[in-house]
Short mmCIF file of C-alpha atoms and ligand atoms in Angstrom, two decimals:
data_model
loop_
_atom_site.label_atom_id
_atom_site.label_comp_id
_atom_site.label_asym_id
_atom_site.label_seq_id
_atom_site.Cartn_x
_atom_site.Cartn_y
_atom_site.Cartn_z
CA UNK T 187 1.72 25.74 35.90
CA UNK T 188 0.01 23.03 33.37
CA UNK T 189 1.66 22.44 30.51
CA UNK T 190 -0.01 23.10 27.46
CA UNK T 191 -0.48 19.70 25.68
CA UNK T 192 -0.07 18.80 21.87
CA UNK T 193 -2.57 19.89 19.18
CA UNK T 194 -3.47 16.55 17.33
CA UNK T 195 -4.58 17.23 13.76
CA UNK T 196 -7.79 16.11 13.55
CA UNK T 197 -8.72 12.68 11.53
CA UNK T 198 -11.63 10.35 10.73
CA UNK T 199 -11.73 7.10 12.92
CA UNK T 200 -11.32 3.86 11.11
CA UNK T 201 -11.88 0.78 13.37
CA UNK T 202 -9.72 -2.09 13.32
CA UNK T 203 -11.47 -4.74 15.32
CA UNK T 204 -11.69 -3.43 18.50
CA UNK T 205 -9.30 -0.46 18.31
CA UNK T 206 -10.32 2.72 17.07
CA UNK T 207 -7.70 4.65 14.91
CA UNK T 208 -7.57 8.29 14.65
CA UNK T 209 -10.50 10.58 15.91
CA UNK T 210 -10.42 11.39 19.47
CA UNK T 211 -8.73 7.69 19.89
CA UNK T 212 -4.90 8.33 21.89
CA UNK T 213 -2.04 7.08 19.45
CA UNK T 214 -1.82 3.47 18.99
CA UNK T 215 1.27 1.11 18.76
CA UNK T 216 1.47 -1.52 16.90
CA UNK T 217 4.17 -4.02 15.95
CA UNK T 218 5.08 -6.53 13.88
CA UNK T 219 5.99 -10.33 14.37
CA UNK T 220 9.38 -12.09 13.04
CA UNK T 221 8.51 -15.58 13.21
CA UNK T 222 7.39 -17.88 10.01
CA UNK T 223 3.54 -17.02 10.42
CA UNK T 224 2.58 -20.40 9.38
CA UNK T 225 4.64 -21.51 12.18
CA UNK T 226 1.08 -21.05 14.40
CA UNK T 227 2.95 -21.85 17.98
CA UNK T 228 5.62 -19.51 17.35
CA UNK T 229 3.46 -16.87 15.94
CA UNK T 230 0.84 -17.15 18.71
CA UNK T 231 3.06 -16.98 21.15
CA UNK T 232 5.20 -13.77 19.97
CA UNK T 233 1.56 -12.24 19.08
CA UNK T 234 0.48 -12.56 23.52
CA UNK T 235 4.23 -11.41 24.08
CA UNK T 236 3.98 -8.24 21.92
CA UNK T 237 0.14 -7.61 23.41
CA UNK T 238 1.70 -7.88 26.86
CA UNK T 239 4.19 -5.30 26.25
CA UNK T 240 1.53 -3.26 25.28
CA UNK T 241 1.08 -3.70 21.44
CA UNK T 242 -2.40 -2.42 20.56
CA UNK T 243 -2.41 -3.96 17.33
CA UNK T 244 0.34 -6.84 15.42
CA UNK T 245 0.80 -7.41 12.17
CA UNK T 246 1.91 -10.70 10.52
CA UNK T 247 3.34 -11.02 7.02
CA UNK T 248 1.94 -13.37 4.75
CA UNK T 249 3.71 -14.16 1.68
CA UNK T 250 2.20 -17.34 0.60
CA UNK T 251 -1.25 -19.52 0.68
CA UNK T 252 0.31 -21.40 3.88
CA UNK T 253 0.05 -18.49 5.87
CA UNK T 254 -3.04 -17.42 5.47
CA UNK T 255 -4.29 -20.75 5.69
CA UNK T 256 -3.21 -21.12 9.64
CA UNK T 257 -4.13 -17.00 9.92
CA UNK T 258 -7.96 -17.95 11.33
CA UNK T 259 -6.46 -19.34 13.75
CA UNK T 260 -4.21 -16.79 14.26
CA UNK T 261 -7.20 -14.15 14.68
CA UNK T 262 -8.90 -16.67 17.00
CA UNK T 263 -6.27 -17.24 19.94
CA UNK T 264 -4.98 -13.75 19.65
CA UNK T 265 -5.88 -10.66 22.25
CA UNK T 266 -5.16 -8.04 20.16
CA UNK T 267 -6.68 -7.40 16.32
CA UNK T 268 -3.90 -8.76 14.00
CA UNK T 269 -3.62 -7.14 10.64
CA UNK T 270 -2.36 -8.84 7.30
CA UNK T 271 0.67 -7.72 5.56
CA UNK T 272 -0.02 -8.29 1.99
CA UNK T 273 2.72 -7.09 -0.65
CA UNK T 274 2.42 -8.82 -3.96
CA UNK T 275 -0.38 -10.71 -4.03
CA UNK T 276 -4.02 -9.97 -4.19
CA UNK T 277 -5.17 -13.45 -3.43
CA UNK T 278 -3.51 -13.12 -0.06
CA UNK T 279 -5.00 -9.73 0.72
CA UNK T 280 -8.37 -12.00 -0.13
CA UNK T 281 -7.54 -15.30 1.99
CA UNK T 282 -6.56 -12.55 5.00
CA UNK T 283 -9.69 -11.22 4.74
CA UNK T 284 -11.81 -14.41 4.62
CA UNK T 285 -9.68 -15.63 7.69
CA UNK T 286 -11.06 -12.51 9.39
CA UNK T 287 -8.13 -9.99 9.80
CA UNK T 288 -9.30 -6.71 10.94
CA UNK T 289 -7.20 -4.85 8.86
CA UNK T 290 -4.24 -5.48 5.69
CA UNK T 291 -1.76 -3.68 4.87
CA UNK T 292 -1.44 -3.01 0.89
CA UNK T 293 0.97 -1.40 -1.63
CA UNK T 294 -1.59 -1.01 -4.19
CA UNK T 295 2.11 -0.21 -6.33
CA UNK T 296 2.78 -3.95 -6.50
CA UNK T 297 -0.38 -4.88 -7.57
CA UNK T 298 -0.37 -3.77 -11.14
CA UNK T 299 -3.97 -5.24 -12.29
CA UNK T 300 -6.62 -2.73 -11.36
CA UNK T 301 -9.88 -4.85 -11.40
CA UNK T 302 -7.75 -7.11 -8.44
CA UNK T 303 -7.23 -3.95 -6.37
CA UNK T 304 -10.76 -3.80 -6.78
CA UNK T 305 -11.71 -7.21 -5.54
CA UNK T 306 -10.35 -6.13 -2.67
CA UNK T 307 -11.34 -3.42 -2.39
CA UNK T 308 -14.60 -5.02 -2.42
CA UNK T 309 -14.11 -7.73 0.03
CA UNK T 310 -12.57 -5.72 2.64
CA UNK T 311 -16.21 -3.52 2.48
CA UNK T 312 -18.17 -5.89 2.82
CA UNK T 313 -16.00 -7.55 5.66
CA UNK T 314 -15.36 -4.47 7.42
CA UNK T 315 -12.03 -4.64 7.05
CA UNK T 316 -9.74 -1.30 7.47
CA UNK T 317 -7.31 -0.95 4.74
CA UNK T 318 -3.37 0.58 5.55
CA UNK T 319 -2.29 2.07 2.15
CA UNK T 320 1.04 2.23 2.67
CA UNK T 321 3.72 3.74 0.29
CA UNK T 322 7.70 2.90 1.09
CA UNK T 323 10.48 5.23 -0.47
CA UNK T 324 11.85 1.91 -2.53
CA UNK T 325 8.62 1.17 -3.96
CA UNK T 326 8.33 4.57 -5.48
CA UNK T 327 11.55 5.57 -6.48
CA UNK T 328 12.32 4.20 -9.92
CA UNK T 329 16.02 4.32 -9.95
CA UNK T 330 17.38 6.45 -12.26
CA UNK T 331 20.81 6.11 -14.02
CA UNK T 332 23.16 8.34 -12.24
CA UNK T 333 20.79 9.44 -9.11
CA UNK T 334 21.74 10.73 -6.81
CA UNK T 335 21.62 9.47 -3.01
CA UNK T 336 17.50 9.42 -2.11
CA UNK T 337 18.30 12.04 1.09
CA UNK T 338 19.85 14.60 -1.83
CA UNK T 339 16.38 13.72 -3.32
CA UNK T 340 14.08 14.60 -0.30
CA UNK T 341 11.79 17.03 -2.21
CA UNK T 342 11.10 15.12 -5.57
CA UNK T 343 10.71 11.93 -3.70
CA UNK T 344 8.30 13.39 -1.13
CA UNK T 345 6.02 14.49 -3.85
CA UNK T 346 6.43 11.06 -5.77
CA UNK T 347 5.10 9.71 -2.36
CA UNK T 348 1.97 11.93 -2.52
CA UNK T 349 1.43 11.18 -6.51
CA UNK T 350 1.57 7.87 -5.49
CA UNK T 351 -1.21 7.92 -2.60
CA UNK T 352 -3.15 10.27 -4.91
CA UNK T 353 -3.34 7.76 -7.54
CA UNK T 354 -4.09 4.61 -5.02
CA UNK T 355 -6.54 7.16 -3.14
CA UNK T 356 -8.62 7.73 -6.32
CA UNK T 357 -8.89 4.02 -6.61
CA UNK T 358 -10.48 3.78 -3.38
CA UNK T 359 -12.51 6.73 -3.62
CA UNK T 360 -14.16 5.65 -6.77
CA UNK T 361 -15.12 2.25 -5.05
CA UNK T 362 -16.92 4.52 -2.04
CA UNK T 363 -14.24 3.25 0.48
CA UNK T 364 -12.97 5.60 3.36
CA UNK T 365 -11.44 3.22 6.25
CA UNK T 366 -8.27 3.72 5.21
CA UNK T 367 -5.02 4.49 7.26
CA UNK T 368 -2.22 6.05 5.22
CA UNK T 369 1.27 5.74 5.41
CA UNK T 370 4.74 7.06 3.72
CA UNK T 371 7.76 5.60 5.01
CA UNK T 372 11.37 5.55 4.06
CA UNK T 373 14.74 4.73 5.66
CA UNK T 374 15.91 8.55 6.51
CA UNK T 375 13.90 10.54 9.20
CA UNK T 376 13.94 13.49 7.08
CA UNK T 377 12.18 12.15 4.60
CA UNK T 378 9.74 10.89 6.58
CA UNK T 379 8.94 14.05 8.21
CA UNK T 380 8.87 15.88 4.64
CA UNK T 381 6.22 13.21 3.36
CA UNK T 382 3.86 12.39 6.83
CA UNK T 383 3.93 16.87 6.97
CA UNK T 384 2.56 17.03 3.32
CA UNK T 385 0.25 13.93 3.71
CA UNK T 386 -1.19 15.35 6.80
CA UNK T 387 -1.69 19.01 5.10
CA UNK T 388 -3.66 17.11 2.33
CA UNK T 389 -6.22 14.56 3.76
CA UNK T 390 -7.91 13.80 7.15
CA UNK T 391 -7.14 10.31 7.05
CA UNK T 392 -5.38 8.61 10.15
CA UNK T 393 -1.52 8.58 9.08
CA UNK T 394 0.76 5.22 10.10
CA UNK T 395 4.09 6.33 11.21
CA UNK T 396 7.50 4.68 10.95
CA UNK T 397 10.93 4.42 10.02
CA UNK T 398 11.56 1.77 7.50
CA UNK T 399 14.99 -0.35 7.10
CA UNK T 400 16.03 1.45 10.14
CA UNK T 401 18.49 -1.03 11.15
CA UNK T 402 19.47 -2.00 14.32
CA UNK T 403 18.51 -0.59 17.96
CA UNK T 404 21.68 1.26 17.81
CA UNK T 405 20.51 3.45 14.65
CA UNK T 406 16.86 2.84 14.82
CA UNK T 407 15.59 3.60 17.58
CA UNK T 408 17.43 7.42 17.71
CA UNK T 409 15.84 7.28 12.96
CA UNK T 410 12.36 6.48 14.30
CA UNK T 411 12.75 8.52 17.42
CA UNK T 412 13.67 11.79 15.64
CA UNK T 413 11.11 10.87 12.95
CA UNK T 414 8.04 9.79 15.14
CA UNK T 415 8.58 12.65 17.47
CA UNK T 416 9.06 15.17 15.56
CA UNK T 417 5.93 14.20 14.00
CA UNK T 418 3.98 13.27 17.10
CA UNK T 419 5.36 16.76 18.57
CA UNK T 420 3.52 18.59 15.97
CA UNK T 421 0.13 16.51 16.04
CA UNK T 422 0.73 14.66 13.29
CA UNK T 423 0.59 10.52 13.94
CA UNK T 424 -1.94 8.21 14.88
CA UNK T 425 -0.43 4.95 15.03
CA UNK T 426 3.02 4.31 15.30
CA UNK T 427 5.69 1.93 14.62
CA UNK T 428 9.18 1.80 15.70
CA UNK T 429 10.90 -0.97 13.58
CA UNK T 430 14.59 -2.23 14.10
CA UNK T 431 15.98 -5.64 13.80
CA UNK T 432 15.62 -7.16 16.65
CA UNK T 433 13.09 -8.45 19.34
CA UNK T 434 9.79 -6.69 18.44
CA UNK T 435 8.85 -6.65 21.78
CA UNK T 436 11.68 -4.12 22.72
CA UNK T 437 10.33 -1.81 19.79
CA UNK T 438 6.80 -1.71 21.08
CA UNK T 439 8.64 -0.34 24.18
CA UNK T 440 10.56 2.04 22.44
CA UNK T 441 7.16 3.24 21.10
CA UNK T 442 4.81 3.44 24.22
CA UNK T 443 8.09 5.41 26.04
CA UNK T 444 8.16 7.75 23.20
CA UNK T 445 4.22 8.67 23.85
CA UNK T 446 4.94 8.60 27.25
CA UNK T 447 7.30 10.90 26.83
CA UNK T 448 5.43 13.25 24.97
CA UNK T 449 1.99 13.02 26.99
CA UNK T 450 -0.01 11.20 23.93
CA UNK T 451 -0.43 8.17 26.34
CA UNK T 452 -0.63 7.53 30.10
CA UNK T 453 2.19 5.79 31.91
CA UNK T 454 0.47 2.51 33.06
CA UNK T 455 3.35 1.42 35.52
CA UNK T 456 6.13 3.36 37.49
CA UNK T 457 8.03 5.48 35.89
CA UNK T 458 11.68 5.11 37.15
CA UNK T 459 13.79 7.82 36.64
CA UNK T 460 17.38 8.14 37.25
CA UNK T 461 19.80 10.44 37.72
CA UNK T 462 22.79 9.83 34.59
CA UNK T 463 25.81 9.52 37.47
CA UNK T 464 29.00 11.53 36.97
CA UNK T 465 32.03 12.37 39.33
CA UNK T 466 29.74 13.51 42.24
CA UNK T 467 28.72 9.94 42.15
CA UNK T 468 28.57 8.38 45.75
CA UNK T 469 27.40 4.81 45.45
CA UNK T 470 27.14 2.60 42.03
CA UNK T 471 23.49 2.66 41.98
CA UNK T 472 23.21 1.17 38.15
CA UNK T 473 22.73 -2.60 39.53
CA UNK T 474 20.65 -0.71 41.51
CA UNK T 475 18.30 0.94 39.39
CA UNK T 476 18.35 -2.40 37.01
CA UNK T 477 16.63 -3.85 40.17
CA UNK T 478 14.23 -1.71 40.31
CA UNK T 479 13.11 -1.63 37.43
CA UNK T 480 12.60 -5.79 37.40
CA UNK T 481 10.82 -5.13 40.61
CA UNK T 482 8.70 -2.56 39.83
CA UNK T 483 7.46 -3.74 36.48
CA UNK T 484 4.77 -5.62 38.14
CA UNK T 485 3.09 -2.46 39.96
CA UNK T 486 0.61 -0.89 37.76
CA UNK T 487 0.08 2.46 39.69
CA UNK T 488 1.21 5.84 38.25
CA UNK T 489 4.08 6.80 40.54
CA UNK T 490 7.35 8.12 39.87
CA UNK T 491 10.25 6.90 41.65
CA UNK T 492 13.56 8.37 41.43
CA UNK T 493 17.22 7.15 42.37
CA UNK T 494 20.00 9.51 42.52
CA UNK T 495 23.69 9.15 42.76
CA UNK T 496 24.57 12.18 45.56
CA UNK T 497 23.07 14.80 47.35
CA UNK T 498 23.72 17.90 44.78
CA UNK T 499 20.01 17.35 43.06
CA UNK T 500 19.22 14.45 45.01
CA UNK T 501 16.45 16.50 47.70
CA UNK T 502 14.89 18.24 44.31
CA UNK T 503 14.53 15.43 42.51
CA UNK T 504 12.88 13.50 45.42
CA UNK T 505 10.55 16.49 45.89
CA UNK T 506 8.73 15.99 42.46
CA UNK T 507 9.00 11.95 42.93
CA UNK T 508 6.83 9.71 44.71
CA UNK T 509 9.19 7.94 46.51
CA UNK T 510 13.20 8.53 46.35
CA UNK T 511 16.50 7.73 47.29
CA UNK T 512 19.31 9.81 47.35
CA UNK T 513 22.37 8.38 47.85
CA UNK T 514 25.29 9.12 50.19
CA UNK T 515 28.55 6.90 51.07
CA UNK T 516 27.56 3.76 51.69
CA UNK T 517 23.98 4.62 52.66
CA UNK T 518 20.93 6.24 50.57
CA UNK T 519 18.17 8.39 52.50
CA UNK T 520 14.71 7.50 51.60
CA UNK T 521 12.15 10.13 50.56
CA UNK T 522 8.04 9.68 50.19
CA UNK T 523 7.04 12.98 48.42
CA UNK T 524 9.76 15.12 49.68
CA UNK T 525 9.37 14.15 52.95
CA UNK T 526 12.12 12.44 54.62
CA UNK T 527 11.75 9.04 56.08
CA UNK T 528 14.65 7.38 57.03
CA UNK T 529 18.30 6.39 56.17
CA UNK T 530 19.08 3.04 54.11
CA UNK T 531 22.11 0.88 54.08
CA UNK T 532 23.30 0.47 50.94
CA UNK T 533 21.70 -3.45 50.71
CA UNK T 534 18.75 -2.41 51.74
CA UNK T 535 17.50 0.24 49.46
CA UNK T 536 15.64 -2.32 46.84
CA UNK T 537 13.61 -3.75 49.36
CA UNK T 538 12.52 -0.27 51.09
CA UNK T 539 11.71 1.07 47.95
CA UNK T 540 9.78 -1.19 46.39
CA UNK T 541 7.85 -1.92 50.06
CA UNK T 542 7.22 2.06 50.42
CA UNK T 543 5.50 1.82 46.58
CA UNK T 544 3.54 -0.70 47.36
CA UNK T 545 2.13 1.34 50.05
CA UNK T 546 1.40 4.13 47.83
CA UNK T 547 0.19 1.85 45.29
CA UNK T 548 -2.08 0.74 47.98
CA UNK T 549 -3.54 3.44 48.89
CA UNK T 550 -5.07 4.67 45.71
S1 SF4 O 173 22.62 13.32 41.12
FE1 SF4 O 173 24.75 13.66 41.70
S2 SF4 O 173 25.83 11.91 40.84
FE2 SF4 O 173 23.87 12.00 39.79
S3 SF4 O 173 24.32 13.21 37.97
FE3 SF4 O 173 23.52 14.61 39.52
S4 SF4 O 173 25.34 15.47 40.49
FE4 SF4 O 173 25.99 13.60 39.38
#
């Protein structure tokens, strides 16, 4: 029986370079780099790591003049579009977009001057440059003696959030610009859902989604997982970003496993499943697995491969998997699509494996 897929709520497209947000477009990822960005080596190089584990899109910040001096350059030698992450200062948002970004990030609430939202406002028209307006929980709470804790606060502070976009949105509106991506983020998932839910109800623009100051992997990836799926589960999302401190590349991971998971995106590579071991365990297959997983990495073909620990749901498993192994003492037997093949000694298992994917892989 098919599984009925997710409903995605339906939003205008806004290009950035060439990657189409929202629409019919499948739910981007996009990341962001942690090196100086006027440190152009560094930069470059973290900017072709995070494309290669799949980043659709990276941003860079740029805080001062010498970063969006070397951000041409940037744009040039990278694969992917980069975007701009302007916070304070309109000149930057104005340098990214004469360096040729395809798309800044703004917080129209730190830029108090009007006519310099306007500028550019004006510049990113005429480049064709997509604009994120993004609003963080700290930028809009104005701390009030004696508050209490912002989660206590969900409600009020969602519909701050939306005041907020309204206000930026009429801005934008009133200088005939549309490609805009939207975004509300703030440190507890809760919030996050309250605000992207209400956001979504109230305008068709493409919605950015992510956890912000989620801390490390250990906390961050479960925030933005909760957050983001939730989210994703109920159509809502059309790029995401999970953010912890940390190597970015593991977060753009994070995120294409989470659309994986849900069936927004298709699995480019094997998926390796494994079964979680307990006391029916018959072999340590952990080194295993971990060896698996560095040899299949390569293989770009859709197959599932599964390695379990003893016989109990060993068989089953193997029936839905493309190729398994299903271990016994000291030796594994080796499955292609149910179908028995042969058994393994314990040392040999990688190799068959990865030789009877191949095959598959092959075939196709
Ligand atoms: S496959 Fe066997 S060892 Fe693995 S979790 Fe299931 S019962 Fe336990």
């Amino acid at each position: 029986m098919k599984l009925p897929e997710i409903q995605r709520r339906k939003s205008r497209s806004v290009r950035v370079g060439d990657v189409t947000i929202g629409g019919e477009s499948p739910v981007t990822v996009q990341s962001m780099t942690n090196t100086r960005t006027s440190d152009v080596k560094a930069t470059c190089a973290q900017v072709a790591r995070l494309s290669a584990a799949g980043a659709d899109m990276v941003r860079v910040a740029v805080p001062g003049p010498q970063d969006t001096a070397v951000l041409a350059e940037i744009v040039r030698r990278s694969p992917v579009p980069i975007i701009a992450d302007v916070h304070f200062h309109f000149d930057r948002a104005l340098e990214a977009i004469a360096a040729g970004v395809a798309k800044i990030r703004l917080n129209p609430g730190n830029i108090t001057d009007r006519e310099q939202v306007k500028r550019v406002i004006k510049a990113a028209s005429d480049a064709g440059v997509a604009i994120r307006i993004g609003v963080n929980e700290g930028s809009v709470v104005q701390r009030r003696e004696g508050s209490q804790r912002s989660s206590d606060l969900a409600r009020p502070l969602v519909d701050l959030m939306v005041e907020k976009l309204e206000e930026y949105l009429e801005l934008f509106d009133a200088e005939g610009f549309g490609d805009l991506v939207l975004s509300a983020k703030s440190h507890d998932a809760f919030t996050c859902i309250a605000a992207n839910r209400a956001i979504a109800g109230k305008w068709d623009f493409p919605l950015h989604l992510g956890v912000t100051h989620a801390g490390t992997s250990d906390t961050g990836a479960i925030r933005s997982a909760a957050a983001l799926g939730t989210l994703l589960g109920e159509g809502i999302g059309d790029t995401i970003r999970i953010s912890y401190a940390g190597d970015p590349a593991e977060e753009v991971a994070a995120a294409l496993e989470l659309l994986y998971s849900l069936r927004l995106r298709k699995r480019k590579g094997v998926d390796l499943i494994a079964c979680p071991t307990c006391g029916r365990l018959e072999m340590d297959i952990l080194p295993i697995v971990e060896r698996l997983g560095e040899a299949l990495a390569g293989i770009a073909a859709p197959l599932t491969v599964a390695v379990m620990g003893c016989v109990v749901n060993g068989p089953g498993e193997a029936d839905s998997a493309d190729v398994a192994v299903c271990a016994g003492k000291g030796r594994a037997m080796l499955y292609r699509r149910g179908e028995k093949l042969r058994t393994l000694a314990t040392d040999e298992i990688v190799s068959a494996v990865v030789e009877e994917v191949r095959r598959l892989a092959n075939k196709k």
